[in-house]
Tab-separated table of C-alpha atoms in Angstrom:
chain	number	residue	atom	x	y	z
A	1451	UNK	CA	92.957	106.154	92.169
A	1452	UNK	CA	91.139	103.743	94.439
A	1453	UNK	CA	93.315	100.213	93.695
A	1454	UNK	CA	96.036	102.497	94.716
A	1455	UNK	CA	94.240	103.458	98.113
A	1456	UNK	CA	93.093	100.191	98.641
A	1457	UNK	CA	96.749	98.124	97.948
A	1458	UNK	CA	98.327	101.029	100.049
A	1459	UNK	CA	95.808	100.051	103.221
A	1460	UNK	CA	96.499	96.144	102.411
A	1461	UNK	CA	100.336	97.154	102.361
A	1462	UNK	CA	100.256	98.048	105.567
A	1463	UNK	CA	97.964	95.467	107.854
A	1464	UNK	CA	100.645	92.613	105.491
A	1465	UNK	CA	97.244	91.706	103.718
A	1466	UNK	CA	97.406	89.977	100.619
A	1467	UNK	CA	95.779	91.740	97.073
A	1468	UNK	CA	94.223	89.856	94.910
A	1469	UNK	CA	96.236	89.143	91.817
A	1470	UNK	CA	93.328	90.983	89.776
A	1471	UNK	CA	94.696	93.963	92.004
A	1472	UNK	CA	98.227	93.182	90.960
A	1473	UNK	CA	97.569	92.684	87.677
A	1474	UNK	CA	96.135	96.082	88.011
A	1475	UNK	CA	99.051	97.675	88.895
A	1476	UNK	CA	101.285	96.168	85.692
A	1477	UNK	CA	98.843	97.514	83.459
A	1478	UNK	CA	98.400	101.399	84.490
A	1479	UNK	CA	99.437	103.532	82.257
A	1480	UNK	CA	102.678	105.539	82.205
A	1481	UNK	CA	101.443	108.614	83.017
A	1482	UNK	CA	100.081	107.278	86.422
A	1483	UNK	CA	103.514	106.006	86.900
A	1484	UNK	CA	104.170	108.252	89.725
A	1485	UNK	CA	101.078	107.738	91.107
A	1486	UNK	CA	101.859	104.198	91.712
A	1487	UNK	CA	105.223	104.349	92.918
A	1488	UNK	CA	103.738	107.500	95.765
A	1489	UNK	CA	101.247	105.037	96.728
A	1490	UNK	CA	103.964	101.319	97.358
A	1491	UNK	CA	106.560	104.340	98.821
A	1492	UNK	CA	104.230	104.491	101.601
A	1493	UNK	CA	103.788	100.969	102.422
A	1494	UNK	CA	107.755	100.826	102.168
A	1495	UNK	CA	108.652	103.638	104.460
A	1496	UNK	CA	105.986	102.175	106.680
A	1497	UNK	CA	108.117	98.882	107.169
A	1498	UNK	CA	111.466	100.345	106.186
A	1499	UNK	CA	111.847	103.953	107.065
A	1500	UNK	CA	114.581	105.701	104.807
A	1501	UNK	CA	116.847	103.075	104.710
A	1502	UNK	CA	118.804	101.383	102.121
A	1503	UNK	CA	120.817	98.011	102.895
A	1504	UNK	CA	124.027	97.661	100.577
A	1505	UNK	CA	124.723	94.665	99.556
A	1506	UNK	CA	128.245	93.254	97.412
A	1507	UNK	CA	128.794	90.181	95.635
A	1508	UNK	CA	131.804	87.865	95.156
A	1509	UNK	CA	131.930	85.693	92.865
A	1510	UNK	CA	133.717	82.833	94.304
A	1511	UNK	CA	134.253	80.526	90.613
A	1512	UNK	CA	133.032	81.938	87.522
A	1513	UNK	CA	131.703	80.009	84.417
A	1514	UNK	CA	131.583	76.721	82.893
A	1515	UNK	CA	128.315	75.749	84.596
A	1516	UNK	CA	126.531	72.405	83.248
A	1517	UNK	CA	123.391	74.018	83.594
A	1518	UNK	CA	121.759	75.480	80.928
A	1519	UNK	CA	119.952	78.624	82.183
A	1520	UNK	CA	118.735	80.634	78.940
A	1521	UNK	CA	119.590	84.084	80.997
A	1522	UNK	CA	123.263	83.218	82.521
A	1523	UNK	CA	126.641	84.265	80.615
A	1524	UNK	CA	128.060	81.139	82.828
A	1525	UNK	CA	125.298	78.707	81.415
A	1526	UNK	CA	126.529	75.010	79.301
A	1527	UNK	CA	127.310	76.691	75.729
A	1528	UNK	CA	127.882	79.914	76.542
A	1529	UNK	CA	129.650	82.115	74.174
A	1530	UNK	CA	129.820	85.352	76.423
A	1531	UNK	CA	133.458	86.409	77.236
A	1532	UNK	CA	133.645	86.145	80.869
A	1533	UNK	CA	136.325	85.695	83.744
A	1534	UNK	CA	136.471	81.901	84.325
A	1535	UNK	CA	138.420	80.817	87.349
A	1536	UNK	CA	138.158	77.871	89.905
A	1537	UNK	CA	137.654	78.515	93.642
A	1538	UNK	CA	138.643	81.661	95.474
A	1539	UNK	CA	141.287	81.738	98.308
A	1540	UNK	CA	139.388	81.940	101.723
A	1541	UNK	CA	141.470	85.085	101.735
A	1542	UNK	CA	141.203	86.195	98.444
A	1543	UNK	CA	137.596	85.937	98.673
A	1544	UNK	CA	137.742	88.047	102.030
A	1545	UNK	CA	139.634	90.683	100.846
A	1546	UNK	CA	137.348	90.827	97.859
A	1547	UNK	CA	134.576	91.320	100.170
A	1548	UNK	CA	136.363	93.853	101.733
A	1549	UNK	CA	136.159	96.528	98.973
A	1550	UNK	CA	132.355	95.922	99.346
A	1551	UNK	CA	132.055	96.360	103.292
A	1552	UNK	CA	134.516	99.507	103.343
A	1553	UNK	CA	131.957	100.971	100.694
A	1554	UNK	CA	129.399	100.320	103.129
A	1555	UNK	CA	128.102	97.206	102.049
A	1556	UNK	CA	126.408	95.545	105.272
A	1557	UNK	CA	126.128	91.839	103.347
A	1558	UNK	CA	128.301	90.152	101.353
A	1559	UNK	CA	126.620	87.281	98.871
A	1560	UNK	CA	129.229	84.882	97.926
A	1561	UNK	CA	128.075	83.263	94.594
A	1562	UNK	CA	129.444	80.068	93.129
A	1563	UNK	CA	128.475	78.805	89.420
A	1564	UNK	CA	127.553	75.449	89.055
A	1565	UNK	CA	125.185	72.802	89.792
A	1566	UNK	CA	125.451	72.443	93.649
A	1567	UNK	CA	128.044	72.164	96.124
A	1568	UNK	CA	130.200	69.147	97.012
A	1569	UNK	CA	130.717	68.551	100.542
A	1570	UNK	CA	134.185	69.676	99.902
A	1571	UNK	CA	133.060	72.786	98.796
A	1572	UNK	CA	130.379	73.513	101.364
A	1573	UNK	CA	134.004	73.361	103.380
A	1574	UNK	CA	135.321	75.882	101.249
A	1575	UNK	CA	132.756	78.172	101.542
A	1576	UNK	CA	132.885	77.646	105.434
A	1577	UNK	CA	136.217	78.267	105.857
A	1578	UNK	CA	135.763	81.892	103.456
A	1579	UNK	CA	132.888	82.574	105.695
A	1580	UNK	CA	134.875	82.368	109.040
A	1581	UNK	CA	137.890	84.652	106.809
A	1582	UNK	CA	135.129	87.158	105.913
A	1583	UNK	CA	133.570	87.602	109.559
A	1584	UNK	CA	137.131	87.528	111.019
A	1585	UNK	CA	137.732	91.136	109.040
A	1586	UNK	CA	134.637	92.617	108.880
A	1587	UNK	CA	132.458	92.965	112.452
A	1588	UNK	CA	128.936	92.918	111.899
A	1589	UNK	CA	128.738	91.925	108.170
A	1590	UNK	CA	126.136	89.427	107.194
A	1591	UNK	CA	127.207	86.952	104.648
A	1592	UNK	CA	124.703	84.961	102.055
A	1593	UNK	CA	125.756	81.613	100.268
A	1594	UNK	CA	124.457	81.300	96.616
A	1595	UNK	CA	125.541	77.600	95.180
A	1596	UNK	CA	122.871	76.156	93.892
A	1597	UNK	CA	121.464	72.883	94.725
A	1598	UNK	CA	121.796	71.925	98.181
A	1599	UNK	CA	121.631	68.158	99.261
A	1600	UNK	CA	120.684	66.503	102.773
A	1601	UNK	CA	122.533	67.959	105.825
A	1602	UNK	CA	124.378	71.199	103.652
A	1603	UNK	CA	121.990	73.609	104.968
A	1604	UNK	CA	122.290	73.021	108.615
A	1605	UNK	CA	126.123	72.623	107.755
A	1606	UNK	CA	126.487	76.465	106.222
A	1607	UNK	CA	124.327	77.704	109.068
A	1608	UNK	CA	126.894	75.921	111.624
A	1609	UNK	CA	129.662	77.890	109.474
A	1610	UNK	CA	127.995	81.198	110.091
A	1611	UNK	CA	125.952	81.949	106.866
A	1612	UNK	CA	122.916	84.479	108.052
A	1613	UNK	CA	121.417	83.421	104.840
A	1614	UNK	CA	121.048	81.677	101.613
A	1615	UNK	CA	119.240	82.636	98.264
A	1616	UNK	CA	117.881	80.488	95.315
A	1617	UNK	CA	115.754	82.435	93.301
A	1618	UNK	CA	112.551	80.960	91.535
A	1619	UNK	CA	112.889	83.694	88.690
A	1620	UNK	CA	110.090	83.228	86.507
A	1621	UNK	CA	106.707	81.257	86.909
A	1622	UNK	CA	106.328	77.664	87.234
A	1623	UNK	CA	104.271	77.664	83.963
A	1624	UNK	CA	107.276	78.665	81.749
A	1625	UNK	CA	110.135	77.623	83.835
A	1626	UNK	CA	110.680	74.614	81.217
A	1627	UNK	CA	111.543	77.439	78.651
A	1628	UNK	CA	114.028	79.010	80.699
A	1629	UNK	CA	115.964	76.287	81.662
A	1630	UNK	CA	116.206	72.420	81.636
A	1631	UNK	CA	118.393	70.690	83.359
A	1632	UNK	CA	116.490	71.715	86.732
A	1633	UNK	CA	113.042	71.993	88.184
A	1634	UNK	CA	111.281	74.995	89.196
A	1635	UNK	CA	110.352	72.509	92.136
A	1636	UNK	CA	114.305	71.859	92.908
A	1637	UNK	CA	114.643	75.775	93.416
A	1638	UNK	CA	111.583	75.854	95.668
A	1639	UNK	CA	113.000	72.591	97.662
A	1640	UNK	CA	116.176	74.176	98.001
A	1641	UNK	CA	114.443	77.528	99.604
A	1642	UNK	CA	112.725	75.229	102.002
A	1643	UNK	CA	115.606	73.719	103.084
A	1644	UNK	CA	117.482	76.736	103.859
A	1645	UNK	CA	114.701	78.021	105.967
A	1646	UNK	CA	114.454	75.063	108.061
A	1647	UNK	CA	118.378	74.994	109.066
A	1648	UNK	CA	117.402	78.453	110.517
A	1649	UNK	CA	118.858	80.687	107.441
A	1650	UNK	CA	117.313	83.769	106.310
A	1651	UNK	CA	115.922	82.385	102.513
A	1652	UNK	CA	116.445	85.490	100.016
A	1653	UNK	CA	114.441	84.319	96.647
A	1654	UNK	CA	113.441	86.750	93.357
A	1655	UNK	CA	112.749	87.238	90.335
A	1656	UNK	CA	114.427	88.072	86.686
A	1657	UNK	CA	111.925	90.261	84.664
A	1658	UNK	CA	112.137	91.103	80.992
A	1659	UNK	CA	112.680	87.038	79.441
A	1660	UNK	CA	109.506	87.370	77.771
A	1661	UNK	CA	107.103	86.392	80.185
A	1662	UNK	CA	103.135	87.895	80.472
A	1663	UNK	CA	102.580	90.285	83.374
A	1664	UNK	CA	100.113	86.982	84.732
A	1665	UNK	CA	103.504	84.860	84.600
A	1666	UNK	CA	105.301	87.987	86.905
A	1667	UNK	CA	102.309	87.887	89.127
A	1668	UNK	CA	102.288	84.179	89.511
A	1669	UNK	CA	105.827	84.378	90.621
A	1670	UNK	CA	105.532	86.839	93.111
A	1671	UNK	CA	102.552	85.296	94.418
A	1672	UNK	CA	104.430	81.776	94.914
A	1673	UNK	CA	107.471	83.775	96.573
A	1674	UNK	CA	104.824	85.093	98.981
A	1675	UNK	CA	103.515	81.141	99.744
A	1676	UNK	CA	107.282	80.750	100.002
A	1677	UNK	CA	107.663	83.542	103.000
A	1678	UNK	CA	111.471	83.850	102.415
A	1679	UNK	CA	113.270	87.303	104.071
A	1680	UNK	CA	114.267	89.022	101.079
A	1681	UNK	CA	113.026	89.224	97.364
A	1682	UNK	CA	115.698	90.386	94.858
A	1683	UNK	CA	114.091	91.654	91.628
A	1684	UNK	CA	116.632	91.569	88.853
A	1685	UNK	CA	115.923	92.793	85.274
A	1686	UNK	CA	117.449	90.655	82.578
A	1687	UNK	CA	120.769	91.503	81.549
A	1688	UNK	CA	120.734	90.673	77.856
A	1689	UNK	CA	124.557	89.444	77.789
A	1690	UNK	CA	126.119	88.452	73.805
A	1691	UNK	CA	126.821	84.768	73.489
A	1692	UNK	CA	123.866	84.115	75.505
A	1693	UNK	CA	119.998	82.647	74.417
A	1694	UNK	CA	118.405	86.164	75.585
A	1695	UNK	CA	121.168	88.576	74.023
A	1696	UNK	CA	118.449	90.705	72.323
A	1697	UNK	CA	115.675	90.065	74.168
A	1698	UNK	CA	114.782	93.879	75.098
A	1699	UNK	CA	111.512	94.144	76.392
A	1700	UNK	CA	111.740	96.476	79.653
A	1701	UNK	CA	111.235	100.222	79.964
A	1702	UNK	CA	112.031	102.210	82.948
A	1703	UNK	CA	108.069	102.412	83.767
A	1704	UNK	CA	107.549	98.671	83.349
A	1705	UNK	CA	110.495	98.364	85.938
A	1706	UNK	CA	108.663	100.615	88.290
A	1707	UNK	CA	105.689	98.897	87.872
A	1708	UNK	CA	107.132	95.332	88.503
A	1709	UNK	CA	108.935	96.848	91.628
A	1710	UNK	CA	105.493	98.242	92.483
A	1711	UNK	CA	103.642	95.255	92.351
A	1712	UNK	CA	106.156	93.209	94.261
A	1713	UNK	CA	106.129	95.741	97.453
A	1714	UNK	CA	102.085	95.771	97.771
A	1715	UNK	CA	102.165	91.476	97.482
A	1716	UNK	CA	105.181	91.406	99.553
A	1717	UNK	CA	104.915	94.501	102.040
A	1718	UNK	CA	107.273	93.835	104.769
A	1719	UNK	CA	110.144	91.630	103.148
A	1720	UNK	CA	113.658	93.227	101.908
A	1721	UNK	CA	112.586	93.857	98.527
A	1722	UNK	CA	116.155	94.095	96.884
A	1723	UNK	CA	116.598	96.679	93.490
A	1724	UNK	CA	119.088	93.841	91.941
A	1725	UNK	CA	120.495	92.791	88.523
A	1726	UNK	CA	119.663	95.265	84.984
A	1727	UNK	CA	118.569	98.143	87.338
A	1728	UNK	CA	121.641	100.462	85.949
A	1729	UNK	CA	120.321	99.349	82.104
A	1730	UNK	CA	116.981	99.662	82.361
A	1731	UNK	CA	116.115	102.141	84.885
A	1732	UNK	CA	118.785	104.415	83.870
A	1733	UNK	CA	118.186	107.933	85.107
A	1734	UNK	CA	115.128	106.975	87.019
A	1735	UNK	CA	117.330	104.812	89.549
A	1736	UNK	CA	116.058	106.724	92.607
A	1737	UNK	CA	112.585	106.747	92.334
A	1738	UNK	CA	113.262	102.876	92.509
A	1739	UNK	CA	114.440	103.507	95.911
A	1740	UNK	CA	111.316	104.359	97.095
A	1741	UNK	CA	110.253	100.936	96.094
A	1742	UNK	CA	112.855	99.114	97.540
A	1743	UNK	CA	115.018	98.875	100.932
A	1744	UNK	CA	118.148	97.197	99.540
A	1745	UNK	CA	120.128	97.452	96.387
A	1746	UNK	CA	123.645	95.625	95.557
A	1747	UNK	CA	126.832	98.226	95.539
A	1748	UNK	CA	129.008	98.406	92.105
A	1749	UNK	CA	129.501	94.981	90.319
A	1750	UNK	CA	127.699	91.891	89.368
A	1751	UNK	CA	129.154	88.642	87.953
A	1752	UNK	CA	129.993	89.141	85.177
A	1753	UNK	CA	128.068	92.525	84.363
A	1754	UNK	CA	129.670	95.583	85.614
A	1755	UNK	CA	127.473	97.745	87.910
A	1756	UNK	CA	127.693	101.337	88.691
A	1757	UNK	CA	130.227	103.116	90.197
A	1758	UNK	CA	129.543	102.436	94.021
A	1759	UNK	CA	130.743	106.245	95.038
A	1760	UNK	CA	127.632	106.768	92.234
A	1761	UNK	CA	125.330	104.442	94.296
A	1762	UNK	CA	126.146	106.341	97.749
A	1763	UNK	CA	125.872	109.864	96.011
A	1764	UNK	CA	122.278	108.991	94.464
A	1765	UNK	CA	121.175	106.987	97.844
A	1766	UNK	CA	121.830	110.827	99.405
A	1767	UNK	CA	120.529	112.946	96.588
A	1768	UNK	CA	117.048	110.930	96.854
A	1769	UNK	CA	117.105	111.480	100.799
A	1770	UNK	CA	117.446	108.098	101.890
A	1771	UNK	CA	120.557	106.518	104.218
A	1772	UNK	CA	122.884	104.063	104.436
A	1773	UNK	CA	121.520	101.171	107.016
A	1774	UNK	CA	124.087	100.380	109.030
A	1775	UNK	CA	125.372	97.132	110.891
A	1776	UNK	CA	123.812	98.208	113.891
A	1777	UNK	CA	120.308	97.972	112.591
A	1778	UNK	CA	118.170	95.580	111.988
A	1779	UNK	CA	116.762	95.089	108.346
A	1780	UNK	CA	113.795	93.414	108.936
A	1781	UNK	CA	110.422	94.422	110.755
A	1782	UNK	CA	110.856	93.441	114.548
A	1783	UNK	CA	107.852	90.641	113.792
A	1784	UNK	CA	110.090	89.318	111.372
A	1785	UNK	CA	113.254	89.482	112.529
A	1786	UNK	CA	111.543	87.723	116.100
A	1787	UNK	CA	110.255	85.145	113.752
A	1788	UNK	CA	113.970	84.360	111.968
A	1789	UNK	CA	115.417	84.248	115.783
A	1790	UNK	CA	112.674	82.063	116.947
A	1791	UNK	CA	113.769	79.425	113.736
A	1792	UNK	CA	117.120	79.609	114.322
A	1793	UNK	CA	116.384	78.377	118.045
A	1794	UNK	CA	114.116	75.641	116.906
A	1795	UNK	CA	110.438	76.658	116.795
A	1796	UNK	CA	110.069	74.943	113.511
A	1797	UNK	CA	108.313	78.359	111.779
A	1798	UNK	CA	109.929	77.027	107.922
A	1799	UNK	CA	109.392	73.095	108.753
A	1800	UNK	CA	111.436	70.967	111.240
A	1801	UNK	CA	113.272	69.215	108.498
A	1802	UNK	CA	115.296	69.924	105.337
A	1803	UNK	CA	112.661	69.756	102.558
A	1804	UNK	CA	109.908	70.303	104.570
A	1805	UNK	CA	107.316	73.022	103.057
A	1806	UNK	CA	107.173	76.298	104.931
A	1807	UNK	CA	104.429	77.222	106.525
A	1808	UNK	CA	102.235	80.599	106.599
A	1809	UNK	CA	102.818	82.833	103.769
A	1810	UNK	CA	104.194	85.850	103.201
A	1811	UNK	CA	101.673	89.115	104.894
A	1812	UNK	CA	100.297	86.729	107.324
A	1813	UNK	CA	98.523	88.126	109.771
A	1814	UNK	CA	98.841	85.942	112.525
A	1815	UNK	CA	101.604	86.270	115.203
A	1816	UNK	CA	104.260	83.726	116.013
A	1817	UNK	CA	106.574	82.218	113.545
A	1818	UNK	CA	104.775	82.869	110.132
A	1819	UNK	CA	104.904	86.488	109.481
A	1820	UNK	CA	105.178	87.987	105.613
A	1821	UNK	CA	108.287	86.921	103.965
A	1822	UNK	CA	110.247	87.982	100.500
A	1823	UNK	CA	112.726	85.573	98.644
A	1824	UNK	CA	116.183	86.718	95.883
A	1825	UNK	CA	119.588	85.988	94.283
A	1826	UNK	CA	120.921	86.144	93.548
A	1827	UNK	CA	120.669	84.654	92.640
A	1828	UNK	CA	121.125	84.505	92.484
A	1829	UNK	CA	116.804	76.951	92.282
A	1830	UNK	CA	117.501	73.873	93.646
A	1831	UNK	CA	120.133	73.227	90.522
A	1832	UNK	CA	119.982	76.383	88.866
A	1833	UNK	CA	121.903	77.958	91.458
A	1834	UNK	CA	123.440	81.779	91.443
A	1835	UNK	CA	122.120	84.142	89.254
A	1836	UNK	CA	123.596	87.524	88.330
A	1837	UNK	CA	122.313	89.974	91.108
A	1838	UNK	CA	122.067	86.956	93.680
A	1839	UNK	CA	119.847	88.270	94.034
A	1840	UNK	CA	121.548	89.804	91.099
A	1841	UNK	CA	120.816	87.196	88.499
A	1842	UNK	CA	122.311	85.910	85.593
A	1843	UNK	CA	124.082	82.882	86.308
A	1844	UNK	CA	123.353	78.946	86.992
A	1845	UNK	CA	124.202	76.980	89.524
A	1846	UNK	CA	127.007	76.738	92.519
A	1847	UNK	CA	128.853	73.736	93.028
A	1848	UNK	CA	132.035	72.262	90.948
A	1849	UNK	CA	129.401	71.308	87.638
A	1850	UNK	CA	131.804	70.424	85.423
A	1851	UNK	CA	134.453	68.511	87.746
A	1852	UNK	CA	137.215	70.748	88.366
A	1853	UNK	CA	139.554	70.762	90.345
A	1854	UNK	CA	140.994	72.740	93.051
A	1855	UNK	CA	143.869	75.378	91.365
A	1856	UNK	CA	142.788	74.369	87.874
A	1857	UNK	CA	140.548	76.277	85.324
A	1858	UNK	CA	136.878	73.939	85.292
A	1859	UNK	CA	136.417	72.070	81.687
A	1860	UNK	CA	132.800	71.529	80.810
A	1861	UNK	CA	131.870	67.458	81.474
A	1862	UNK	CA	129.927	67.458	78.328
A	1863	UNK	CA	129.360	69.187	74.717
A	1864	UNK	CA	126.587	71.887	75.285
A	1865	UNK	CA	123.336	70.634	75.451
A	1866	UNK	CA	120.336	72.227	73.034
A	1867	UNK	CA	118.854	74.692	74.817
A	1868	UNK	CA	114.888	75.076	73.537
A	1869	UNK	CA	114.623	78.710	71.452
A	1870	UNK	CA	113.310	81.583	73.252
A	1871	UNK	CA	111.578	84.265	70.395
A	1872	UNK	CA	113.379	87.488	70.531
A	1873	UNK	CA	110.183	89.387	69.976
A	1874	UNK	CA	110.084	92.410	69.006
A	1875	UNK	CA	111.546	95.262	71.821
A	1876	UNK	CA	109.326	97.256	73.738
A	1877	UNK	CA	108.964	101.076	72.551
A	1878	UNK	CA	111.655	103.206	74.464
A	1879	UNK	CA	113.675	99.874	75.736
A	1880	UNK	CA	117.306	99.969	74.945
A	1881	UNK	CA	118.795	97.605	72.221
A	1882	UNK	CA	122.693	97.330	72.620
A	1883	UNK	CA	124.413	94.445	74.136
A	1884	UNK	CA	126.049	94.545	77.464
A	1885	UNK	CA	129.430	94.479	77.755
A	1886	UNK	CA	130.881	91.837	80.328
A	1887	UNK	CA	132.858	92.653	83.470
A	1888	UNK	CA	136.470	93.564	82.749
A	1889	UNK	CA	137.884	94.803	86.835
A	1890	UNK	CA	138.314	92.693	89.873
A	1891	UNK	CA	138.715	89.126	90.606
A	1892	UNK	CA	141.316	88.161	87.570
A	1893	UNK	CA	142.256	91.604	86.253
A	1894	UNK	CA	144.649	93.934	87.407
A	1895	UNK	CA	141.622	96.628	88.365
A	1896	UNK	CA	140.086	97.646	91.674
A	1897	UNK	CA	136.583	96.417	92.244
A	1898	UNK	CA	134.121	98.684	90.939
A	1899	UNK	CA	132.654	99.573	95.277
């Protein structure tokens, strides 16, 4: 197939396709489905080798946000039975993070529900950062909380955060459907800043809300303008009690696809197999892996994941490794480009809020190389979502007003959320409702790494 040739030559020289070309490659037909995902495995291996980074979240206070994300089981309104807690321990949250790292989990993403962070809370998290990096030599940690205001950036940076992601999720055309209380310009602000206090930015996507394969291009495109590091992809996880509990529209080929499309736009970024992969990929996991460099290891936020001793034994089956802490993840233009911010050059902006500057496959040298964005989570506002990459969930900082030691009661009555048609579920897509997590932080069971 010659778009396949073509986006497979663009992969590698980080030149950008056209979105005709990306459109292209959402609409081939399942029986080239193998076809496409030979064709992106080359551009990863290319940039990534074998490799697959683990990554583990911890959830650091779970549910009763004030936002009102249509996707999140932590959302204003939510009926989902979830954990709900107030603010990990520094320690708690480190040993948490241990059962991650001793499964070989090389970043931990600590996730926060909520609006944004107080400054009392960006002290929190700094304090559970230091714990975390104390214990575990090597380990990168990401923040997820949301909204950030002036001067919290450069302050989580200080504290040791390698990174920090705010996904956009879904195009800027139908971001009003998704969610209201926030902007889809808030999210990209919040990116922005992150990259100019010299973080790594991880930014994604949540496929399968209903949106057109032009709304998926359109967001990948804009995380490309965005040039963050890493680019989770989650696939919704339709959760009961939630706006999008039976919205069903993914099969395991349309997942390929999306994953597809996302390496050939964004060639040489972390592209991150997040949130829903375990649901809607199902058996055909590892051929994802030849789309993507990173996945998380066992549980969500409130989803369960699989079995991480599963997620090492099908990483091996497939023929890929374990990245460990003594390699890089990035492309060495990249990664020179991330050391070269963090010094001062000014690659993402000088200031918080400034716009970043050259786009993601750039071909010039210096500090604008190709970039990815994710998670968890993982917008300005919105804050974490399930997968934190691994998304489902809103926001990061206190939202409702609790306080510390006490369980978080919502400020307000739920606010009317617009209607998102179910539509009817794509042929072959699964229809039962996702159970939520029942092991780890307030239960009595391991965590599932």
């Amino acid at each position: 197939m010659e778009l396949l040739k073509t986006l497979v030559d663009k992969g590698l020289r980080r030149e950008l396709p056209t979105r005709e070309e990306a459109l292209a490659v959402l609409a081939t037909a399942d029986d080239d489905v193998l076809d496409v995902v030979a064709a992106a495995g080359k551009v990863r291996r290319a940039w990534f080798g074998r490799r697959v980074k683990l990554n583990y979240l911890v959830n650091l206070k779970s549910g009763l946000c004030p936002e009102d994300c249509s996707y999140c089981s932590q959302r204003l309104g939510s009926r989902a039975d979830i954990l709900k807690y107030t603010w990990l321990k520094p320690e708690e949250a480190a040993a948490a993070a241990g059962a991650g790292v001793s499964g070989g989990a090389k970043r931990v993403c600590l996730v926060a529900s909520g609006r944004g962070p107080t400054d009392r809370d960006v002290e929190r998290v700094s304090r559970t950062i230091e714990a975390i990096k104390e214990q575990n030599e090597g380990v990168e940690v990401c923040a997820c909380l949301g909204l950030l205001s002036d001067g919290q950036a450069a302050r989580l940076r200080e504290a040791g955060a390698d990174a920090y992601n705010h996904n956009l999720n879904t195009s800027e055309a139908t971001y009003g459907d998704i969610t209201t209380t926030h902007t889809y310009a808030d999210r990209v602000t919040t990116v922005q800043q992150a990259q100019a206090a010299g973080m790594s930015a991880c930014s994604g996507l949540i496929a399968g809300m209903g949106e057109t394969d032009e709304d998926l291009v359109d967001v990948v495109f804009s995380l490309r303008e965005l040039d963050p590091d890493s680019v989770p992809v989650n696939f919704l996880i339709p959760i009961e009690g939630t706006p999008l509990a039976e919205k069903w529209q993914l099969t395991p080929q349309r997942c390929l696809r999306i994953l597809a499309m996302v390496r050939f736009v964004c060639p040489d970024v972390e592209v991150r197999l997040a949130g829903g992969r375990e649901i809607h990929l199902r058996s055909l996991q590892p051929l994802a892996l030849h789309l993507a460099n990173s996945i998380f290891l066992g549980d969500y936020l409130t989803t369960e994941g699989q079995a991480g001793k599963d997620d090492l034994a099908m990483i091996a089956d497939a023929g890929f490794e374990v990245e460990g802490t003594d390699t890089t993840t990035l492309p060495t233009h990249r990664a020179d480009a991330l050391a070269a911010a963090r010094a001062g050059c000014g690659s993402h902006g000088g200031a918080e809020g400034e716009a970043a500057s050259a786009g993601c496959g750039s071909a010039g040298g210096g500090c604008a190389p190709c970039g990815d964005a994710a998670g968890a989570a993982e917008g300005a506002g919105g804050g974490a979502s399930e997968g934190g990459g691994a998304s489902e969930g809103g926001g990061a900082s206190e939202g409702g007003g609790a306080s510390e030691g006490a369980e978080p009661v919502p400020a307000a009555a739920p606010a009317a959320v617009p209607a998102v048609a179910a539509g009817a579920p794509t042929a072959g897509a699964r229809t039962d409702l996702v159970a939520v997590r029942r092991r780890g932080v307030g239960t009595d069971l391991p965590p599932n790494a």
